[in-house]
Amino acid sequence: MDSGLAAARCPGVTVRDMSSSFKDFSGTLVLVGAGKMGGAMLEGWLALGLDPAKIAIMEPKPSDNTTALAARGVRLNPASVNDASVIVIAIKPQDAAAVVPTLKPLARANTVAISIMAGPKIGFLQGALGDLAIVRAMPNTPAAIGRGITVAVPNARVSRDQRTLADTLLHAVGVVEWIDDETLIDAVTAVSGSGPAYVFLLAESLARAGAAAGLPADLADRLARATVSGAGELLHRSSHDAAMLRENVTSRGGTTAAALGVLMADDGLGPLMDRAVAAATKRSRELAG
């Protein structure tokens, strides 16, 4: 991966900054689960200069791409790992009860475990792994192109150096925010974790409305896709907030104002989004137990 793409993976952090963070990495990074999210993180670490020989992957059904990494020095399903400095848990949450306790023999006194599973709390991880430094993190699917955002919360055992290392690893797939209150993770899940689906639904709905207004369906789909992705990129690059950008494109008495009169009505998008995020937050709490 070229340096430009690597830089895009880490907004606000240069390739040199990130690469230097990996230069002194010692021990082994154990990745448990190399599916879509785990695979995206792995790609980011390698692109930013982490030595493949310092990575071990635990994956019962490795993809062809994951298997091919063995030729670059990555250890795939090794019989043992004696120097795990980081364990990244990227399995499906329904597999957590069966898999996470089996990882305890990998842990050493200085090991930090980073979980990107949706649902299992730090308390569960501590019960399964022992008295270990643990970071619970919630990324989202744009991590697959290095444009995700991850919110992370550490337990009391995480040292400053371990937090810095975790931050570097999570930055490989986008922006990282840190919180101290784990209970906020449910709302985080509802906003950024599930949020990409809301945006995709917006694109679907806009395309469908365009077709209903008389556009050919394929043209409506292309217009909606380009509009949503372009507006998102403009928001990403702009120093203005979303409200200002909305106002900038809205002329008094114009077509945009007519549409916003519907979307911003008392029963419009705002209250609907409030209910959607509340429902997702509630369900996240239920899944966490």
PDB file of C-alpha atoms in Angstrom:
ATOM      1  CA  MET A   1       0.000   0.000   0.000  1.00  0.00           C
ATOM      2  CA  ASP A   2       1.407   3.391  -0.950  1.00  0.00           C
ATOM      3  CA  SER A   3       2.049   6.160   1.546  1.00  0.00           C
ATOM      4  CA  GLY A   4      -0.906   8.223   0.322  1.00  0.00           C
ATOM      5  CA  LEU A   5      -3.374   5.456   1.107  1.00  0.00           C
ATOM      6  CA  ALA A   6      -1.664   4.757   4.394  1.00  0.00           C
ATOM      7  CA  ALA A   7      -1.998   8.435   5.307  1.00  0.00           C
ATOM      8  CA  ALA A   8      -5.696   8.307   4.444  1.00  0.00           C
ATOM      9  CA  ARG A   9      -6.070   5.509   6.970  1.00  0.00           C
ATOM     10  CA  CYS A  10      -4.975   7.775   9.808  1.00  0.00           C
ATOM     11  CA  PRO A  11      -6.523  11.271   9.582  1.00  0.00           C
ATOM     12  CA  GLY A  12      -4.357  13.799  11.365  1.00  0.00           C
ATOM     13  CA  VAL A  13      -1.479  11.358  11.826  1.00  0.00           C
ATOM     14  CA  THR A  14       1.367  11.147   9.346  1.00  0.00           C
ATOM     15  CA  VAL A  15       2.741   7.881   8.034  1.00  0.00           C
ATOM     16  CA  ARG A  16       6.078   8.702   9.638  1.00  0.00           C
ATOM     17  CA  ASP A  17       4.414   9.277  13.019  1.00  0.00           C
ATOM     18  CA  MET A  18       2.584   5.946  12.890  1.00  0.00           C
ATOM     19  CA  SER A  19       5.506   3.974  11.495  1.00  0.00           C
ATOM     20  CA  SER A  20       7.809   5.232  14.232  1.00  0.00           C
ATOM     21  CA  SER A  21       5.274   4.009  16.788  1.00  0.00           C
ATOM     22  CA  PHE A  22       5.720   0.466  15.480  1.00  0.00           C
ATOM     23  CA  LYS A  23       9.508   0.652  15.274  1.00  0.00           C
ATOM     24  CA  ASP A  24      10.013  -0.221  18.929  1.00  0.00           C
ATOM     25  CA  PHE A  25       7.155  -2.705  19.155  1.00  0.00           C
ATOM     26  CA  SER A  26       8.357  -5.796  20.976  1.00  0.00           C
ATOM     27  CA  GLY A  27       6.750  -9.157  21.522  1.00  0.00           C
ATOM     28  CA  THR A  28       3.896 -10.529  19.437  1.00  0.00           C
ATOM     29  CA  LEU A  29       0.589  -9.018  18.424  1.00  0.00           C
ATOM     30  CA  VAL A  30      -2.000 -11.791  18.489  1.00  0.00           C
ATOM     31  CA  LEU A  31      -5.049 -11.165  16.303  1.00  0.00           C
ATOM     32  CA  VAL A  32      -7.934 -13.440  17.260  1.00  0.00           C
ATOM     33  CA  GLY A  33     -10.350 -13.402  14.343  1.00  0.00           C
ATOM     34  CA  ALA A  34      -9.389 -12.126  10.886  1.00  0.00           C
ATOM     35  CA  GLY A  35     -12.827 -11.414   9.441  1.00  0.00           C
ATOM     36  CA  LYS A  36     -13.844  -8.084   7.902  1.00  0.00           C
ATOM     37  CA  MET A  37     -12.960  -5.853  10.834  1.00  0.00           C
ATOM     38  CA  GLY A  38      -9.968  -7.844  12.049  1.00  0.00           C
ATOM     39  CA  GLY A  39      -8.716  -8.118   8.478  1.00  0.00           C
ATOM     40  CA  ALA A  40      -9.063  -4.368   7.938  1.00  0.00           C
ATOM     41  CA  MET A  41      -7.032  -3.682  11.073  1.00  0.00           C
ATOM     42  CA  LEU A  42      -4.389  -6.188  10.025  1.00  0.00           C
ATOM     43  CA  GLU A  43      -4.079  -4.524   6.632  1.00  0.00           C
ATOM     44  CA  GLY A  44      -3.665  -1.159   8.340  1.00  0.00           C
ATOM     45  CA  TRP A  45      -0.941  -2.406  10.694  1.00  0.00           C
ATOM     46  CA  LEU A  46       1.054  -3.920   7.852  1.00  0.00           C
ATOM     47  CA  ALA A  47       0.650  -0.808   5.703  1.00  0.00           C
ATOM     48  CA  LEU A  48       2.019   1.302   8.534  1.00  0.00           C
ATOM     49  CA  GLY A  49       5.130  -0.795   8.961  1.00  0.00           C
ATOM     50  CA  LEU A  50       4.442  -3.386  11.647  1.00  0.00           C
ATOM     51  CA  ASP A  51       6.832  -6.291  11.091  1.00  0.00           C
ATOM     52  CA  PRO A  52       4.765  -9.280   9.820  1.00  0.00           C
ATOM     53  CA  ALA A  53       6.971 -11.601  11.877  1.00  0.00           C
ATOM     54  CA  LYS A  54       5.581  -9.936  15.025  1.00  0.00           C
ATOM     55  CA  ILE A  55       1.981 -10.876  14.164  1.00  0.00           C
ATOM     56  CA  ALA A  56       0.215 -14.134  14.975  1.00  0.00           C
ATOM     57  CA  ILE A  57      -3.304 -14.780  13.660  1.00  0.00           C
ATOM     58  CA  MET A  58      -5.761 -17.142  15.296  1.00  0.00           C
ATOM     59  CA  GLU A  59      -8.416 -17.839  12.664  1.00  0.00           C
ATOM     60  CA  PRO A  60     -10.041 -21.263  12.118  1.00  0.00           C
ATOM     61  CA  LYS A  61     -11.301 -20.337   8.639  1.00  0.00           C
ATOM     62  CA  PRO A  62      -8.688 -18.008   7.144  1.00  0.00           C
ATOM     63  CA  SER A  63      -9.439 -16.297   3.856  1.00  0.00           C
ATOM     64  CA  ASP A  64      -7.089 -16.684   0.893  1.00  0.00           C
ATOM     65  CA  ASN A  65      -5.691 -13.215   1.627  1.00  0.00           C
ATOM     66  CA  THR A  66      -5.006 -14.133   5.246  1.00  0.00           C
ATOM     67  CA  THR A  67      -3.382 -17.415   4.256  1.00  0.00           C
ATOM     68  CA  ALA A  68      -1.163 -15.598   1.768  1.00  0.00           C
ATOM     69  CA  LEU A  69       0.240 -13.444   4.573  1.00  0.00           C
ATOM     70  CA  ALA A  70       2.106 -16.469   5.886  1.00  0.00           C
ATOM     71  CA  ALA A  71       4.509 -16.027   2.981  1.00  0.00           C
ATOM     72  CA  ARG A  72       5.319 -12.564   4.339  1.00  0.00           C
ATOM     73  CA  GLY A  73       6.171 -13.928   7.779  1.00  0.00           C
ATOM     74  CA  VAL A  74       2.854 -13.676   9.619  1.00  0.00           C
ATOM     75  CA  ARG A  75       2.279 -16.697  11.866  1.00  0.00           C
ATOM     76  CA  LEU A  76      -1.060 -18.302  11.088  1.00  0.00           C
ATOM     77  CA  ASN A  77      -2.608 -20.439  13.818  1.00  0.00           C
ATOM     78  CA  PRO A  78       0.667 -21.144  15.657  1.00  0.00           C
ATOM     79  CA  ALA A  79       0.675 -23.923  18.241  1.00  0.00           C
ATOM     80  CA  SER A  80       1.808 -21.470  20.911  1.00  0.00           C
ATOM     81  CA  VAL A  81       2.752 -17.830  21.504  1.00  0.00           C
ATOM     82  CA  ASN A  82       5.013 -17.111  24.465  1.00  0.00           C
ATOM     83  CA  ASP A  83       5.509 -13.355  24.146  1.00  0.00           C
ATOM     84  CA  ALA A  84       2.084 -11.815  23.471  1.00  0.00           C
ATOM     85  CA  SER A  85       2.281  -8.103  24.241  1.00  0.00           C
ATOM     86  CA  VAL A  86      -1.109  -7.402  22.639  1.00  0.00           C
ATOM     87  CA  ILE A  87      -4.143  -9.621  22.077  1.00  0.00           C
ATOM     88  CA  VAL A  88      -6.723  -8.111  19.718  1.00  0.00           C
ATOM     89  CA  ILE A  89     -10.060  -9.918  19.989  1.00  0.00           C
ATOM     90  CA  ALA A  90     -12.048  -9.498  16.776  1.00  0.00           C
ATOM     91  CA  ILE A  91     -14.446 -12.423  16.899  1.00  0.00           C
ATOM     92  CA  LYS A  92     -18.245 -12.430  16.747  1.00  0.00           C
ATOM     93  CA  PRO A  93     -19.760 -11.632  20.145  1.00  0.00           C
ATOM     94  CA  GLN A  94     -21.778 -14.865  20.118  1.00  0.00           C
ATOM     95  CA  ASP A  95     -18.465 -16.764  20.112  1.00  0.00           C
ATOM     96  CA  ALA A  96     -17.029 -14.841  23.063  1.00  0.00           C
ATOM     97  CA  ALA A  97     -18.054 -17.231  25.848  1.00  0.00           C
ATOM     98  CA  ALA A  98     -16.403 -20.167  24.102  1.00  0.00           C
ATOM     99  CA  VAL A  99     -13.291 -18.457  22.713  1.00  0.00           C
ATOM    100  CA  VAL A 100     -12.166 -15.710  25.110  1.00  0.00           C
ATOM    101  CA  PRO A 101     -11.380 -17.990  28.101  1.00  0.00           C
ATOM    102  CA  THR A 102      -9.074 -20.056  25.853  1.00  0.00           C
ATOM    103  CA  LEU A 103      -6.902 -16.967  25.364  1.00  0.00           C
ATOM    104  CA  LYS A 104      -5.934 -16.667  29.025  1.00  0.00           C
ATOM    105  CA  PRO A 105      -2.752 -18.809  28.644  1.00  0.00           C
ATOM    106  CA  LEU A 106      -1.461 -16.254  26.110  1.00  0.00           C
ATOM    107  CA  ALA A 107      -1.514 -13.411  28.619  1.00  0.00           C
ATOM    108  CA  ARG A 108       1.576 -12.186  30.412  1.00  0.00           C
ATOM    109  CA  ALA A 109       1.955  -9.550  33.121  1.00  0.00           C
ATOM    110  CA  ASN A 110       2.504  -6.799  30.520  1.00  0.00           C
ATOM    111  CA  THR A 111      -0.095  -7.967  27.975  1.00  0.00           C
ATOM    112  CA  VAL A 112      -2.917  -5.644  26.944  1.00  0.00           C
ATOM    113  CA  ALA A 113      -6.078  -7.140  25.468  1.00  0.00           C
ATOM    114  CA  ILE A 114      -8.086  -5.031  23.005  1.00  0.00           C
ATOM    115  CA  SER A 115     -11.630  -6.191  22.304  1.00  0.00           C
ATOM    116  CA  ILE A 116     -13.529  -4.875  19.296  1.00  0.00           C
ATOM    117  CA  MET A 117     -16.493  -7.148  19.941  1.00  0.00           C
ATOM    118  CA  ALA A 118     -19.892  -5.502  20.179  1.00  0.00           C
ATOM    119  CA  GLY A 119     -21.545  -6.413  23.456  1.00  0.00           C
ATOM    120  CA  PRO A 120     -19.161  -8.161  25.891  1.00  0.00           C
ATOM    121  CA  LYS A 121     -18.216  -5.797  28.705  1.00  0.00           C
ATOM    122  CA  ILE A 122     -14.877  -5.268  30.402  1.00  0.00           C
ATOM    123  CA  GLY A 123     -16.188  -7.239  33.397  1.00  0.00           C
ATOM    124  CA  PHE A 124     -16.734 -10.295  31.216  1.00  0.00           C
ATOM    125  CA  LEU A 125     -13.289  -9.919  29.660  1.00  0.00           C
ATOM    126  CA  GLN A 126     -11.630  -9.611  33.067  1.00  0.00           C
ATOM    127  CA  GLY A 127     -13.471 -12.683  34.302  1.00  0.00           C
ATOM    128  CA  ALA A 128     -12.319 -14.686  31.292  1.00  0.00           C
ATOM    129  CA  LEU A 129      -8.766 -13.356  30.965  1.00  0.00           C
ATOM    130  CA  GLY A 130      -7.841 -12.587  34.556  1.00  0.00           C
ATOM    131  CA  ASP A 131      -6.347  -9.451  36.081  1.00  0.00           C
ATOM    132  CA  LEU A 132      -5.213  -7.994  32.782  1.00  0.00           C
ATOM    133  CA  ALA A 133      -4.976  -4.587  31.105  1.00  0.00           C
ATOM    134  CA  ILE A 134      -8.044  -4.432  28.868  1.00  0.00           C
ATOM    135  CA  VAL A 135      -9.322  -1.934  26.311  1.00  0.00           C
ATOM    136  CA  ARG A 136     -12.867  -2.276  25.014  1.00  0.00           C
ATOM    137  CA  ALA A 137     -13.277  -0.591  21.641  1.00  0.00           C
ATOM    138  CA  MET A 138     -16.158   0.020  19.234  1.00  0.00           C
ATOM    139  CA  PRO A 139     -15.085   0.635  15.615  1.00  0.00           C
ATOM    140  CA  ASN A 140     -17.428   0.962  12.652  1.00  0.00           C
ATOM    141  CA  THR A 141     -17.514  -0.430   9.123  1.00  0.00           C
ATOM    142  CA  PRO A 142     -15.785   2.484   7.303  1.00  0.00           C
ATOM    143  CA  ALA A 143     -12.683   1.057   9.005  1.00  0.00           C
ATOM    144  CA  ALA A 144     -12.551  -1.228   5.961  1.00  0.00           C
ATOM    145  CA  ILE A 145     -11.290   1.761   3.941  1.00  0.00           C
ATOM    146  CA  GLY A 146      -9.354   3.401   6.771  1.00  0.00           C
ATOM    147  CA  ARG A 147     -12.087   5.973   7.416  1.00  0.00           C
ATOM    148  CA  GLY A 148     -13.715   4.519  10.497  1.00  0.00           C
ATOM    149  CA  ILE A 149     -14.045   5.969  13.944  1.00  0.00           C
ATOM    150  CA  THR A 150     -13.366   3.934  17.064  1.00  0.00           C
ATOM    151  CA  VAL A 151     -14.332   4.782  20.622  1.00  0.00           C
ATOM    152  CA  ALA A 152     -12.225   3.073  23.284  1.00  0.00           C
ATOM    153  CA  VAL A 153     -12.464   2.691  27.049  1.00  0.00           C
ATOM    154  CA  PRO A 154      -9.651   1.256  29.228  1.00  0.00           C
ATOM    155  CA  ASN A 155      -9.850  -0.584  32.512  1.00  0.00           C
ATOM    156  CA  ALA A 156      -7.791   0.544  35.525  1.00  0.00           C
ATOM    157  CA  ARG A 157      -4.895  -1.781  34.655  1.00  0.00           C
ATOM    158  CA  VAL A 158      -4.051  -0.059  31.363  1.00  0.00           C
ATOM    159  CA  SER A 159      -0.799   1.896  31.661  1.00  0.00           C
ATOM    160  CA  ARG A 160       0.047   5.049  29.744  1.00  0.00           C
ATOM    161  CA  ASP A 161       2.319   3.101  27.387  1.00  0.00           C
ATOM    162  CA  GLN A 162      -0.343   0.448  26.805  1.00  0.00           C
ATOM    163  CA  ARG A 163      -2.937   3.101  26.046  1.00  0.00           C
ATOM    164  CA  THR A 164      -0.550   4.723  23.566  1.00  0.00           C
ATOM    165  CA  LEU A 165       0.036   1.368  21.893  1.00  0.00           C
ATOM    166  CA  ALA A 166      -3.705   0.636  21.744  1.00  0.00           C
ATOM    167  CA  ASP A 167      -4.314   4.093  20.290  1.00  0.00           C
ATOM    168  CA  THR A 168      -1.722   3.477  17.590  1.00  0.00           C
ATOM    169  CA  LEU A 169      -3.205   0.095  16.661  1.00  0.00           C
ATOM    170  CA  LEU A 170      -6.764   1.448  16.525  1.00  0.00           C
ATOM    171  CA  HIS A 171      -5.664   4.499  14.518  1.00  0.00           C
ATOM    172  CA  ALA A 172      -4.715   2.117  11.702  1.00  0.00           C
ATOM    173  CA  VAL A 173      -8.363   2.108  10.598  1.00  0.00           C
ATOM    174  CA  GLY A 174      -9.353   5.710  11.323  1.00  0.00           C
ATOM    175  CA  VAL A 175      -9.963   8.223  14.092  1.00  0.00           C
ATOM    176  CA  VAL A 176      -9.882   7.180  17.757  1.00  0.00           C
ATOM    177  CA  GLU A 177     -11.798   8.739  20.657  1.00  0.00           C
ATOM    178  CA  TRP A 178     -11.261   7.743  24.301  1.00  0.00           C
ATOM    179  CA  ILE A 179     -13.837   7.721  27.094  1.00  0.00           C
ATOM    180  CA  ASP A 180     -13.623   6.785  30.773  1.00  0.00           C
ATOM    181  CA  ASP A 181     -17.237   5.696  31.291  1.00  0.00           C
ATOM    182  CA  GLU A 182     -17.970   2.265  29.803  1.00  0.00           C
ATOM    183  CA  THR A 183     -21.729   2.816  30.037  1.00  0.00           C
ATOM    184  CA  LEU A 184     -21.423   5.314  27.170  1.00  0.00           C
ATOM    185  CA  ILE A 185     -20.455   2.497  24.810  1.00  0.00           C
ATOM    186  CA  ASP A 186     -24.127   1.612  24.279  1.00  0.00           C
ATOM    187  CA  ALA A 187     -24.871   5.097  22.939  1.00  0.00           C
ATOM    188  CA  VAL A 188     -21.623   5.015  20.950  1.00  0.00           C
ATOM    189  CA  THR A 189     -22.788   1.782  19.357  1.00  0.00           C
ATOM    190  CA  ALA A 190     -26.120   3.398  18.484  1.00  0.00           C
ATOM    191  CA  VAL A 191     -24.511   6.476  16.882  1.00  0.00           C
ATOM    192  CA  SER A 192     -21.256   5.472  15.195  1.00  0.00           C
ATOM    193  CA  GLY A 193     -21.376   1.680  15.374  1.00  0.00           C
ATOM    194  CA  SER A 194     -24.798   1.381  13.739  1.00  0.00           C
ATOM    195  CA  GLY A 195     -24.685   4.817  12.101  1.00  0.00           C
ATOM    196  CA  PRO A 196     -23.317   3.712   8.714  1.00  0.00           C
ATOM    197  CA  ALA A 197     -26.503   1.675   8.204  1.00  0.00           C
ATOM    198  CA  TYR A 198     -28.584   4.825   8.743  1.00  0.00           C
ATOM    199  CA  VAL A 199     -26.575   6.621   6.059  1.00  0.00           C
ATOM    200  CA  PHE A 200     -26.959   3.713   3.652  1.00  0.00           C
ATOM    201  CA  LEU A 201     -30.696   3.754   4.288  1.00  0.00           C
ATOM    202  CA  LEU A 202     -30.704   7.470   3.470  1.00  0.00           C
ATOM    203  CA  ALA A 203     -29.079   6.695   0.129  1.00  0.00           C
ATOM    204  CA  GLU A 204     -31.637   3.936  -0.516  1.00  0.00           C
ATOM    205  CA  SER A 205     -34.553   6.202   0.365  1.00  0.00           C
ATOM    206  CA  LEU A 206     -33.233   9.106  -1.713  1.00  0.00           C
ATOM    207  CA  ALA A 207     -32.805   6.837  -4.737  1.00  0.00           C
ATOM    208  CA  ARG A 208     -36.290   5.414  -4.307  1.00  0.00           C
ATOM    209  CA  ALA A 209     -37.769   8.920  -4.004  1.00  0.00           C
ATOM    210  CA  GLY A 210     -35.907   9.995  -7.124  1.00  0.00           C
ATOM    211  CA  ALA A 211     -37.386   7.087  -9.061  1.00  0.00           C
ATOM    212  CA  ALA A 212     -40.843   7.968  -7.712  1.00  0.00           C
ATOM    213  CA  ALA A 213     -40.307  11.516  -9.013  1.00  0.00           C
ATOM    214  CA  GLY A 214     -39.768  10.152 -12.514  1.00  0.00           C
ATOM    215  CA  LEU A 215     -36.025   9.464 -12.788  1.00  0.00           C
ATOM    216  CA  PRO A 216     -34.813   6.170 -14.284  1.00  0.00           C
ATOM    217  CA  ALA A 217     -34.051   3.910 -11.302  1.00  0.00           C
ATOM    218  CA  ASP A 218     -30.381   3.405 -12.217  1.00  0.00           C
ATOM    219  CA  LEU A 219     -29.831   7.156 -12.601  1.00  0.00           C
ATOM    220  CA  ALA A 220     -31.592   7.855  -9.313  1.00  0.00           C
ATOM    221  CA  ASP A 221     -29.333   5.318  -7.607  1.00  0.00           C
ATOM    222  CA  ARG A 222     -26.176   6.908  -9.036  1.00  0.00           C
ATOM    223  CA  LEU A 223     -27.323  10.386  -8.049  1.00  0.00           C
ATOM    224  CA  ALA A 224     -28.162   9.314  -4.509  1.00  0.00           C
ATOM    225  CA  ARG A 225     -24.909   7.414  -4.063  1.00  0.00           C
ATOM    226  CA  ALA A 226     -22.769  10.298  -5.333  1.00  0.00           C
ATOM    227  CA  THR A 227     -24.724  12.873  -3.326  1.00  0.00           C
ATOM    228  CA  VAL A 228     -24.478  11.027  -0.013  1.00  0.00           C
ATOM    229  CA  SER A 229     -20.797  10.133  -0.418  1.00  0.00           C
ATOM    230  CA  GLY A 230     -19.892  13.604  -1.723  1.00  0.00           C
ATOM    231  CA  ALA A 231     -21.763  15.406   1.049  1.00  0.00           C
ATOM    232  CA  GLY A 232     -20.084  13.137   3.588  1.00  0.00           C
ATOM    233  CA  GLU A 233     -16.666  13.984   2.181  1.00  0.00           C
ATOM    234  CA  LEU A 234     -17.504  17.697   2.234  1.00  0.00           C
ATOM    235  CA  LEU A 235     -18.521  17.404   5.886  1.00  0.00           C
ATOM    236  CA  HIS A 236     -15.286  15.511   6.589  1.00  0.00           C
ATOM    237  CA  ARG A 237     -13.106  18.188   5.008  1.00  0.00           C
ATOM    238  CA  SER A 238     -15.002  21.287   6.098  1.00  0.00           C
ATOM    239  CA  SER A 239     -14.314  23.318   9.211  1.00  0.00           C
ATOM    240  CA  HIS A 240     -18.040  24.125   9.397  1.00  0.00           C
ATOM    241  CA  ASP A 241     -20.499  22.011  11.345  1.00  0.00           C
ATOM    242  CA  ALA A 242     -23.321  20.098   9.673  1.00  0.00           C
ATOM    243  CA  ALA A 243     -25.911  22.790  10.464  1.00  0.00           C
ATOM    244  CA  MET A 244     -23.848  25.485   8.737  1.00  0.00           C
ATOM    245  CA  LEU A 245     -23.285  23.325   5.669  1.00  0.00           C
ATOM    246  CA  ARG A 246     -27.029  22.654   5.506  1.00  0.00           C
ATOM    247  CA  GLU A 247     -27.793  26.361   5.756  1.00  0.00           C
ATOM    248  CA  ASN A 248     -25.228  27.156   3.054  1.00  0.00           C
ATOM    249  CA  VAL A 249     -27.080  25.022   0.505  1.00  0.00           C
ATOM    250  CA  THR A 250     -30.559  26.255   1.490  1.00  0.00           C
ATOM    251  CA  SER A 251     -32.040  29.319  -0.233  1.00  0.00           C
ATOM    252  CA  ARG A 252     -35.108  30.976   1.225  1.00  0.00           C
ATOM    253  CA  GLY A 253     -38.155  29.841  -0.702  1.00  0.00           C
ATOM    254  CA  GLY A 254     -36.145  27.418  -2.839  1.00  0.00           C
ATOM    255  CA  THR A 255     -36.371  23.696  -3.536  1.00  0.00           C
ATOM    256  CA  THR A 256     -34.093  22.671  -0.663  1.00  0.00           C
ATOM    257  CA  ALA A 257     -36.123  24.742   1.784  1.00  0.00           C
ATOM    258  CA  ALA A 258     -39.307  23.027   0.561  1.00  0.00           C
ATOM    259  CA  ALA A 259     -37.812  19.590   1.201  1.00  0.00           C
ATOM    260  CA  LEU A 260     -36.381  20.580   4.581  1.00  0.00           C
ATOM    261  CA  GLY A 261     -39.804  21.844   5.600  1.00  0.00           C
ATOM    262  CA  VAL A 262     -40.883  18.205   5.470  1.00  0.00           C
ATOM    263  CA  LEU A 263     -37.718  16.665   6.933  1.00  0.00           C
ATOM    264  CA  MET A 264     -37.504  19.170   9.794  1.00  0.00           C
ATOM    265  CA  ALA A 265     -41.194  19.096  10.729  1.00  0.00           C
ATOM    266  CA  ASP A 266     -42.272  18.084  14.221  1.00  0.00           C
ATOM    267  CA  ASP A 267     -42.706  14.506  12.987  1.00  0.00           C
ATOM    268  CA  GLY A 268     -39.709  14.642  10.653  1.00  0.00           C
ATOM    269  CA  LEU A 269     -36.193  13.270  10.650  1.00  0.00           C
ATOM    270  CA  GLY A 270     -35.117  14.684  14.038  1.00  0.00           C
ATOM    271  CA  PRO A 271     -37.662  12.865  16.221  1.00  0.00           C
ATOM    272  CA  LEU A 272     -37.335   9.769  14.037  1.00  0.00           C
ATOM    273  CA  MET A 273     -33.561   9.706  14.564  1.00  0.00           C
ATOM    274  CA  ASP A 274     -34.041  10.235  18.301  1.00  0.00           C
ATOM    275  CA  ARG A 275     -36.236   7.139  18.443  1.00  0.00           C
ATOM    276  CA  ALA A 276     -33.874   5.119  16.260  1.00  0.00           C
ATOM    277  CA  VAL A 277     -30.799   5.887  18.390  1.00  0.00           C
ATOM    278  CA  ALA A 278     -32.756   5.240  21.582  1.00  0.00           C
ATOM    279  CA  ALA A 279     -33.875   1.846  20.233  1.00  0.00           C
ATOM    280  CA  ALA A 280     -30.318   0.917  19.253  1.00  0.00           C
ATOM    281  CA  THR A 281     -28.964   2.037  22.635  1.00  0.00           C
ATOM    282  CA  LYS A 282     -31.567  -0.048  24.446  1.00  0.00           C
ATOM    283  CA  ARG A 283     -30.777  -3.098  22.336  1.00  0.00           C
ATOM    284  CA  SER A 284     -27.036  -2.676  22.934  1.00  0.00           C
ATOM    285  CA  ARG A 285     -27.646  -2.738  26.681  1.00  0.00           C
ATOM    286  CA  GLU A 286     -29.776  -5.864  26.321  1.00  0.00           C
ATOM    287  CA  LEU A 287     -27.080  -7.650  24.298  1.00  0.00           C
ATOM    288  CA  ALA A 288     -24.399  -6.686  26.814  1.00  0.00           C
ATOM    289  CA  GLY A 289     -26.408  -8.318  29.585  1.00  0.00           C
TER     290      GLY A 289
END
